[in-house]
Every structure is written in C-alpha cells, then in structure tokens.
Coordinates of C-alpha atoms in Angstrom, one line a residue:
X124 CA 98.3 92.9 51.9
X125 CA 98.2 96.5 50.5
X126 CA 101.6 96.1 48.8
X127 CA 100.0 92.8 46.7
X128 CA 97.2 94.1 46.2
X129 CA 98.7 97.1 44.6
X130 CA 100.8 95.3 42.7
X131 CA 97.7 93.2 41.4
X132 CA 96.4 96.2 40.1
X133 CA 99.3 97.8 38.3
X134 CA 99.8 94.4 36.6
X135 CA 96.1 93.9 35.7
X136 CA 95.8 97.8 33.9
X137 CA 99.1 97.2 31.9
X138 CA 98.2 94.0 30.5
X139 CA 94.4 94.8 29.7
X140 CA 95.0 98.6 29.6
X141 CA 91.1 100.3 29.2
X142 CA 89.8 97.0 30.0
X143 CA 91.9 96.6 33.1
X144 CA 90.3 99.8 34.5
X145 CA 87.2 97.9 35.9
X146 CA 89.4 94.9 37.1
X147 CA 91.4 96.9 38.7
X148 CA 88.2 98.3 40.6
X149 CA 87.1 95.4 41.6
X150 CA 90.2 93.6 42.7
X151 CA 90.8 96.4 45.0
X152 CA 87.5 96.4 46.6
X153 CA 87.8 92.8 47.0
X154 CA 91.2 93.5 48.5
X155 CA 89.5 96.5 51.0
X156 CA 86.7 94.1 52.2
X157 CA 89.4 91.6 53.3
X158 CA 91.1 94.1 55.2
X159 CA 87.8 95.0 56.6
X160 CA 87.0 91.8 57.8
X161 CA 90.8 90.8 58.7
X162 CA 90.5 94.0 61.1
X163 CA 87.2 93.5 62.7
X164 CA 88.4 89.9 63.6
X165 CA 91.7 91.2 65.2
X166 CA 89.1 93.4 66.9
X167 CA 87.1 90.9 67.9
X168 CA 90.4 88.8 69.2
X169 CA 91.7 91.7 71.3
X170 CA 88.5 92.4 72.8
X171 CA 88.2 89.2 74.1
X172 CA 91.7 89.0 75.3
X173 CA 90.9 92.4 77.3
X174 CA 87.4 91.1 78.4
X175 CA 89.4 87.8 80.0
X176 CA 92.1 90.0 81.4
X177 CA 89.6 92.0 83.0
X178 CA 87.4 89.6 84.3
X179 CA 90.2 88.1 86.2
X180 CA 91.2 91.3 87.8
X181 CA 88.0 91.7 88.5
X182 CA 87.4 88.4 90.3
X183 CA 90.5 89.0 92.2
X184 CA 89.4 92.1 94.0
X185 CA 86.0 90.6 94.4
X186 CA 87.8 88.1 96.6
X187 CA 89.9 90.5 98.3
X188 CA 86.7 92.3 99.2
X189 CA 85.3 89.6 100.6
X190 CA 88.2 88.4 102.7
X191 CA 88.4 91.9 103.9
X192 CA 84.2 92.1 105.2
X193 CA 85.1 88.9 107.0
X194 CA 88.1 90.2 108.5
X195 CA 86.0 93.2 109.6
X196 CA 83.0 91.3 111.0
X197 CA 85.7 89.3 113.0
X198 CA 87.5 92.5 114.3
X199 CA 84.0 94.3 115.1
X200 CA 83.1 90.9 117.3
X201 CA 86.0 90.8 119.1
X202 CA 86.0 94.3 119.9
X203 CA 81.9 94.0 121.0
X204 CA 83.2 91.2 123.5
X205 CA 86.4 93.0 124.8
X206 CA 83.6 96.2 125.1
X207 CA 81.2 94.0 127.3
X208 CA 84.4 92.3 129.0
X209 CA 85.5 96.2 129.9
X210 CA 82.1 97.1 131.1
X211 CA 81.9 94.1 133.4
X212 CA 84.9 94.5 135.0
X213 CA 83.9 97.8 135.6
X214 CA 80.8 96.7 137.2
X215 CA 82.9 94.8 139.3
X216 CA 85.7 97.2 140.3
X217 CA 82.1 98.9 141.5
X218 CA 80.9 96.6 143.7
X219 CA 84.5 96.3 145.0
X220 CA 84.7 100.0 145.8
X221 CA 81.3 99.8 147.5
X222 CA 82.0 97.2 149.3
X223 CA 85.3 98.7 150.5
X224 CA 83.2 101.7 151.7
X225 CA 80.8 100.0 153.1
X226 CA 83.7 97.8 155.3
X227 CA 85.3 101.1 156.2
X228 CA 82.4 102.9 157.4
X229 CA 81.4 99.8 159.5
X230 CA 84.5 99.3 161.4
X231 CA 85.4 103.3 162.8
X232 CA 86.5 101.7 165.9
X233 CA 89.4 100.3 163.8
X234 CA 90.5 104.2 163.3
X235 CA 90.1 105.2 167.1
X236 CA 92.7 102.2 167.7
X237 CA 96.0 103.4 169.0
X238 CA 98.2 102.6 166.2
X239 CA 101.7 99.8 166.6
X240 CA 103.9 99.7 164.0
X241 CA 103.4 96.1 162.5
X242 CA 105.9 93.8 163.5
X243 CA 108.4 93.1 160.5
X244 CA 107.8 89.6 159.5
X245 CA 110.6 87.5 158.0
X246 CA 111.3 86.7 154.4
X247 CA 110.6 82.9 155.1
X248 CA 107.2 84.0 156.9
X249 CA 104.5 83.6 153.8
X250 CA 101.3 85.5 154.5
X251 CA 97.8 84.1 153.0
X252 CA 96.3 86.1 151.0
X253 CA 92.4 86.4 152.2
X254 CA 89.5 85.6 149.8
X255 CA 86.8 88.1 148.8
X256 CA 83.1 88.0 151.0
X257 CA 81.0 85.9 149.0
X258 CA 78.1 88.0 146.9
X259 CA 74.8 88.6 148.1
X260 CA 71.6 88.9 146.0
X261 CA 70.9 92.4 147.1
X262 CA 74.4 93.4 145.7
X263 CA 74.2 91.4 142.6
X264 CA 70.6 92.9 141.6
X265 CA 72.4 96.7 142.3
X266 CA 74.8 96.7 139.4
X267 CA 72.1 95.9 137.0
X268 CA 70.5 98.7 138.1
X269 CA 73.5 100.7 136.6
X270 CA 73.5 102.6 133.5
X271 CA 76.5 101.4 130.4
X272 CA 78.1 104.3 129.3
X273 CA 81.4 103.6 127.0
X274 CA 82.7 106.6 128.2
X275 CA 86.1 107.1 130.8
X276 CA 85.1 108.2 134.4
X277 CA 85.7 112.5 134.3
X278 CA 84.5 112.6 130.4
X279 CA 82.7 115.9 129.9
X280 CA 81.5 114.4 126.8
X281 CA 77.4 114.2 126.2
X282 CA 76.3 110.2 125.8
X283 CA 74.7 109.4 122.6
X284 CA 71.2 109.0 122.6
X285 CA 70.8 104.8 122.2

C-alpha cells in the first residue's frame, strides 16, 4: 500500500511538476486514511477473535467450577453420614460395654467358681453363637442423654464451642 502509493506520488509531481505538489498531498492523505481505516478494521477483527477465544476459556472453567462444587457438596455429605454412622456406632460400642459391666458385676458368683479347664471340643463340633439381650427403653433413652464429641477417646484437645 505504502510502496503504490509512493509511487503514485513520484509519478503525479514529475508529470505536473509545481502543480503536482498539491496532488501529491492529497493522494497521500487519501492513501493515510485508508491505512487508518484498513488498521482499525484488522483491529476490530483480532479483537473479536480474542473476545471469542476468551469467552470459551472462560466458559470452560466456569464448568469445571461447577462440576467441582458438586463434587464437593457430594464429598461433604458423604462424609456428614459416615460422621453420624461413626458416632452411632460409638453409642453402641457404649451400651455394649455397659451392658458387659453391668453382666459382670451381676454374676460375682461366676468368679468364686472353682475353675475346669474347658473340655476341647472337636473340629466337627460347631458352637452357636448367642444373640445380644434385647434393648430396653431405659437403655435406649441413656445414650441420648450423651454428649457428640468428634473427638478420639484420650484427646486432650478442648471441644469447640457448637
């Protein structure tokens, strides 16, 4: 553009020499306003080639974000239930161990006992395996009566204020 335009000129001032002067002028602002507006269209162009490209990188972590909170809600409600499955089970380890007191501070005659050895049984012999006493309401209403504390049995730690 520059090189035609140049030549243009030079042409324009040797044929009309004085005259030419003032031609010349104006064919090269002519030829400056094109390039203006020939640059601020390529401007234009790349800018909204950038804007596109960006948009779509943009869009892309957007969903990345999203999928991630999801994930993270998930995680946090599968870790409240294993918390409350945890706690229950301690409850219940609890009631076991109370119950296992209670049983062996019942039966002291079982300690005054002279002691046999237990009679090996066979391999073949299968022994049944006793179930648990059956709850009763007055244990059931004493482990709600218990504090939750997330904290292991022996912690020295302070529990948070809830």
């Amino acid at each position: 553009m520059v090189f035609l335009t140049a030549m243009l000129v030079i042409i324009i001032i040797y044929y009309l020499q004085a005259d030419g002067l003032i031609y010349a002028t104006i064919v090269a602002l002519i030829a400056e306003l094109l390039n203006i507006f020939m640059a601020h269209a390529l401007t234009k162009s790349v800018e909204k080639k950038m804007r596109a490209r960006i948009r779509k990188l943009v869009d892309g972590y957007s969903k990345r974000i999203k999928a991630n909170r999801k994930t993270i809600q998930n995680l946090e409600r599968i870790q409240e239930e294993s918390v409350k499955k945890l706690y229950n089970a301690n409850v219940k380890i609890k009631e076991y161990e109370a119950r296992l007191d209670v049983l062996e501070k019942s039966s002291p005659d079982i300690a005054e006992a002279p002691q046999y050895p237990a009679p090996e049984k066979s391999p073949s012999e299968t022994s049944t395996p006793t179930p648990p006493p059956m709850d009763t309401p007055s244990e059931k209403n004493s482990g709600r009566n218990q504090v939750y504390s997330d904290l292991p049995s022996g912690s020295n730690r302070k529990k948070l204020p809830l």
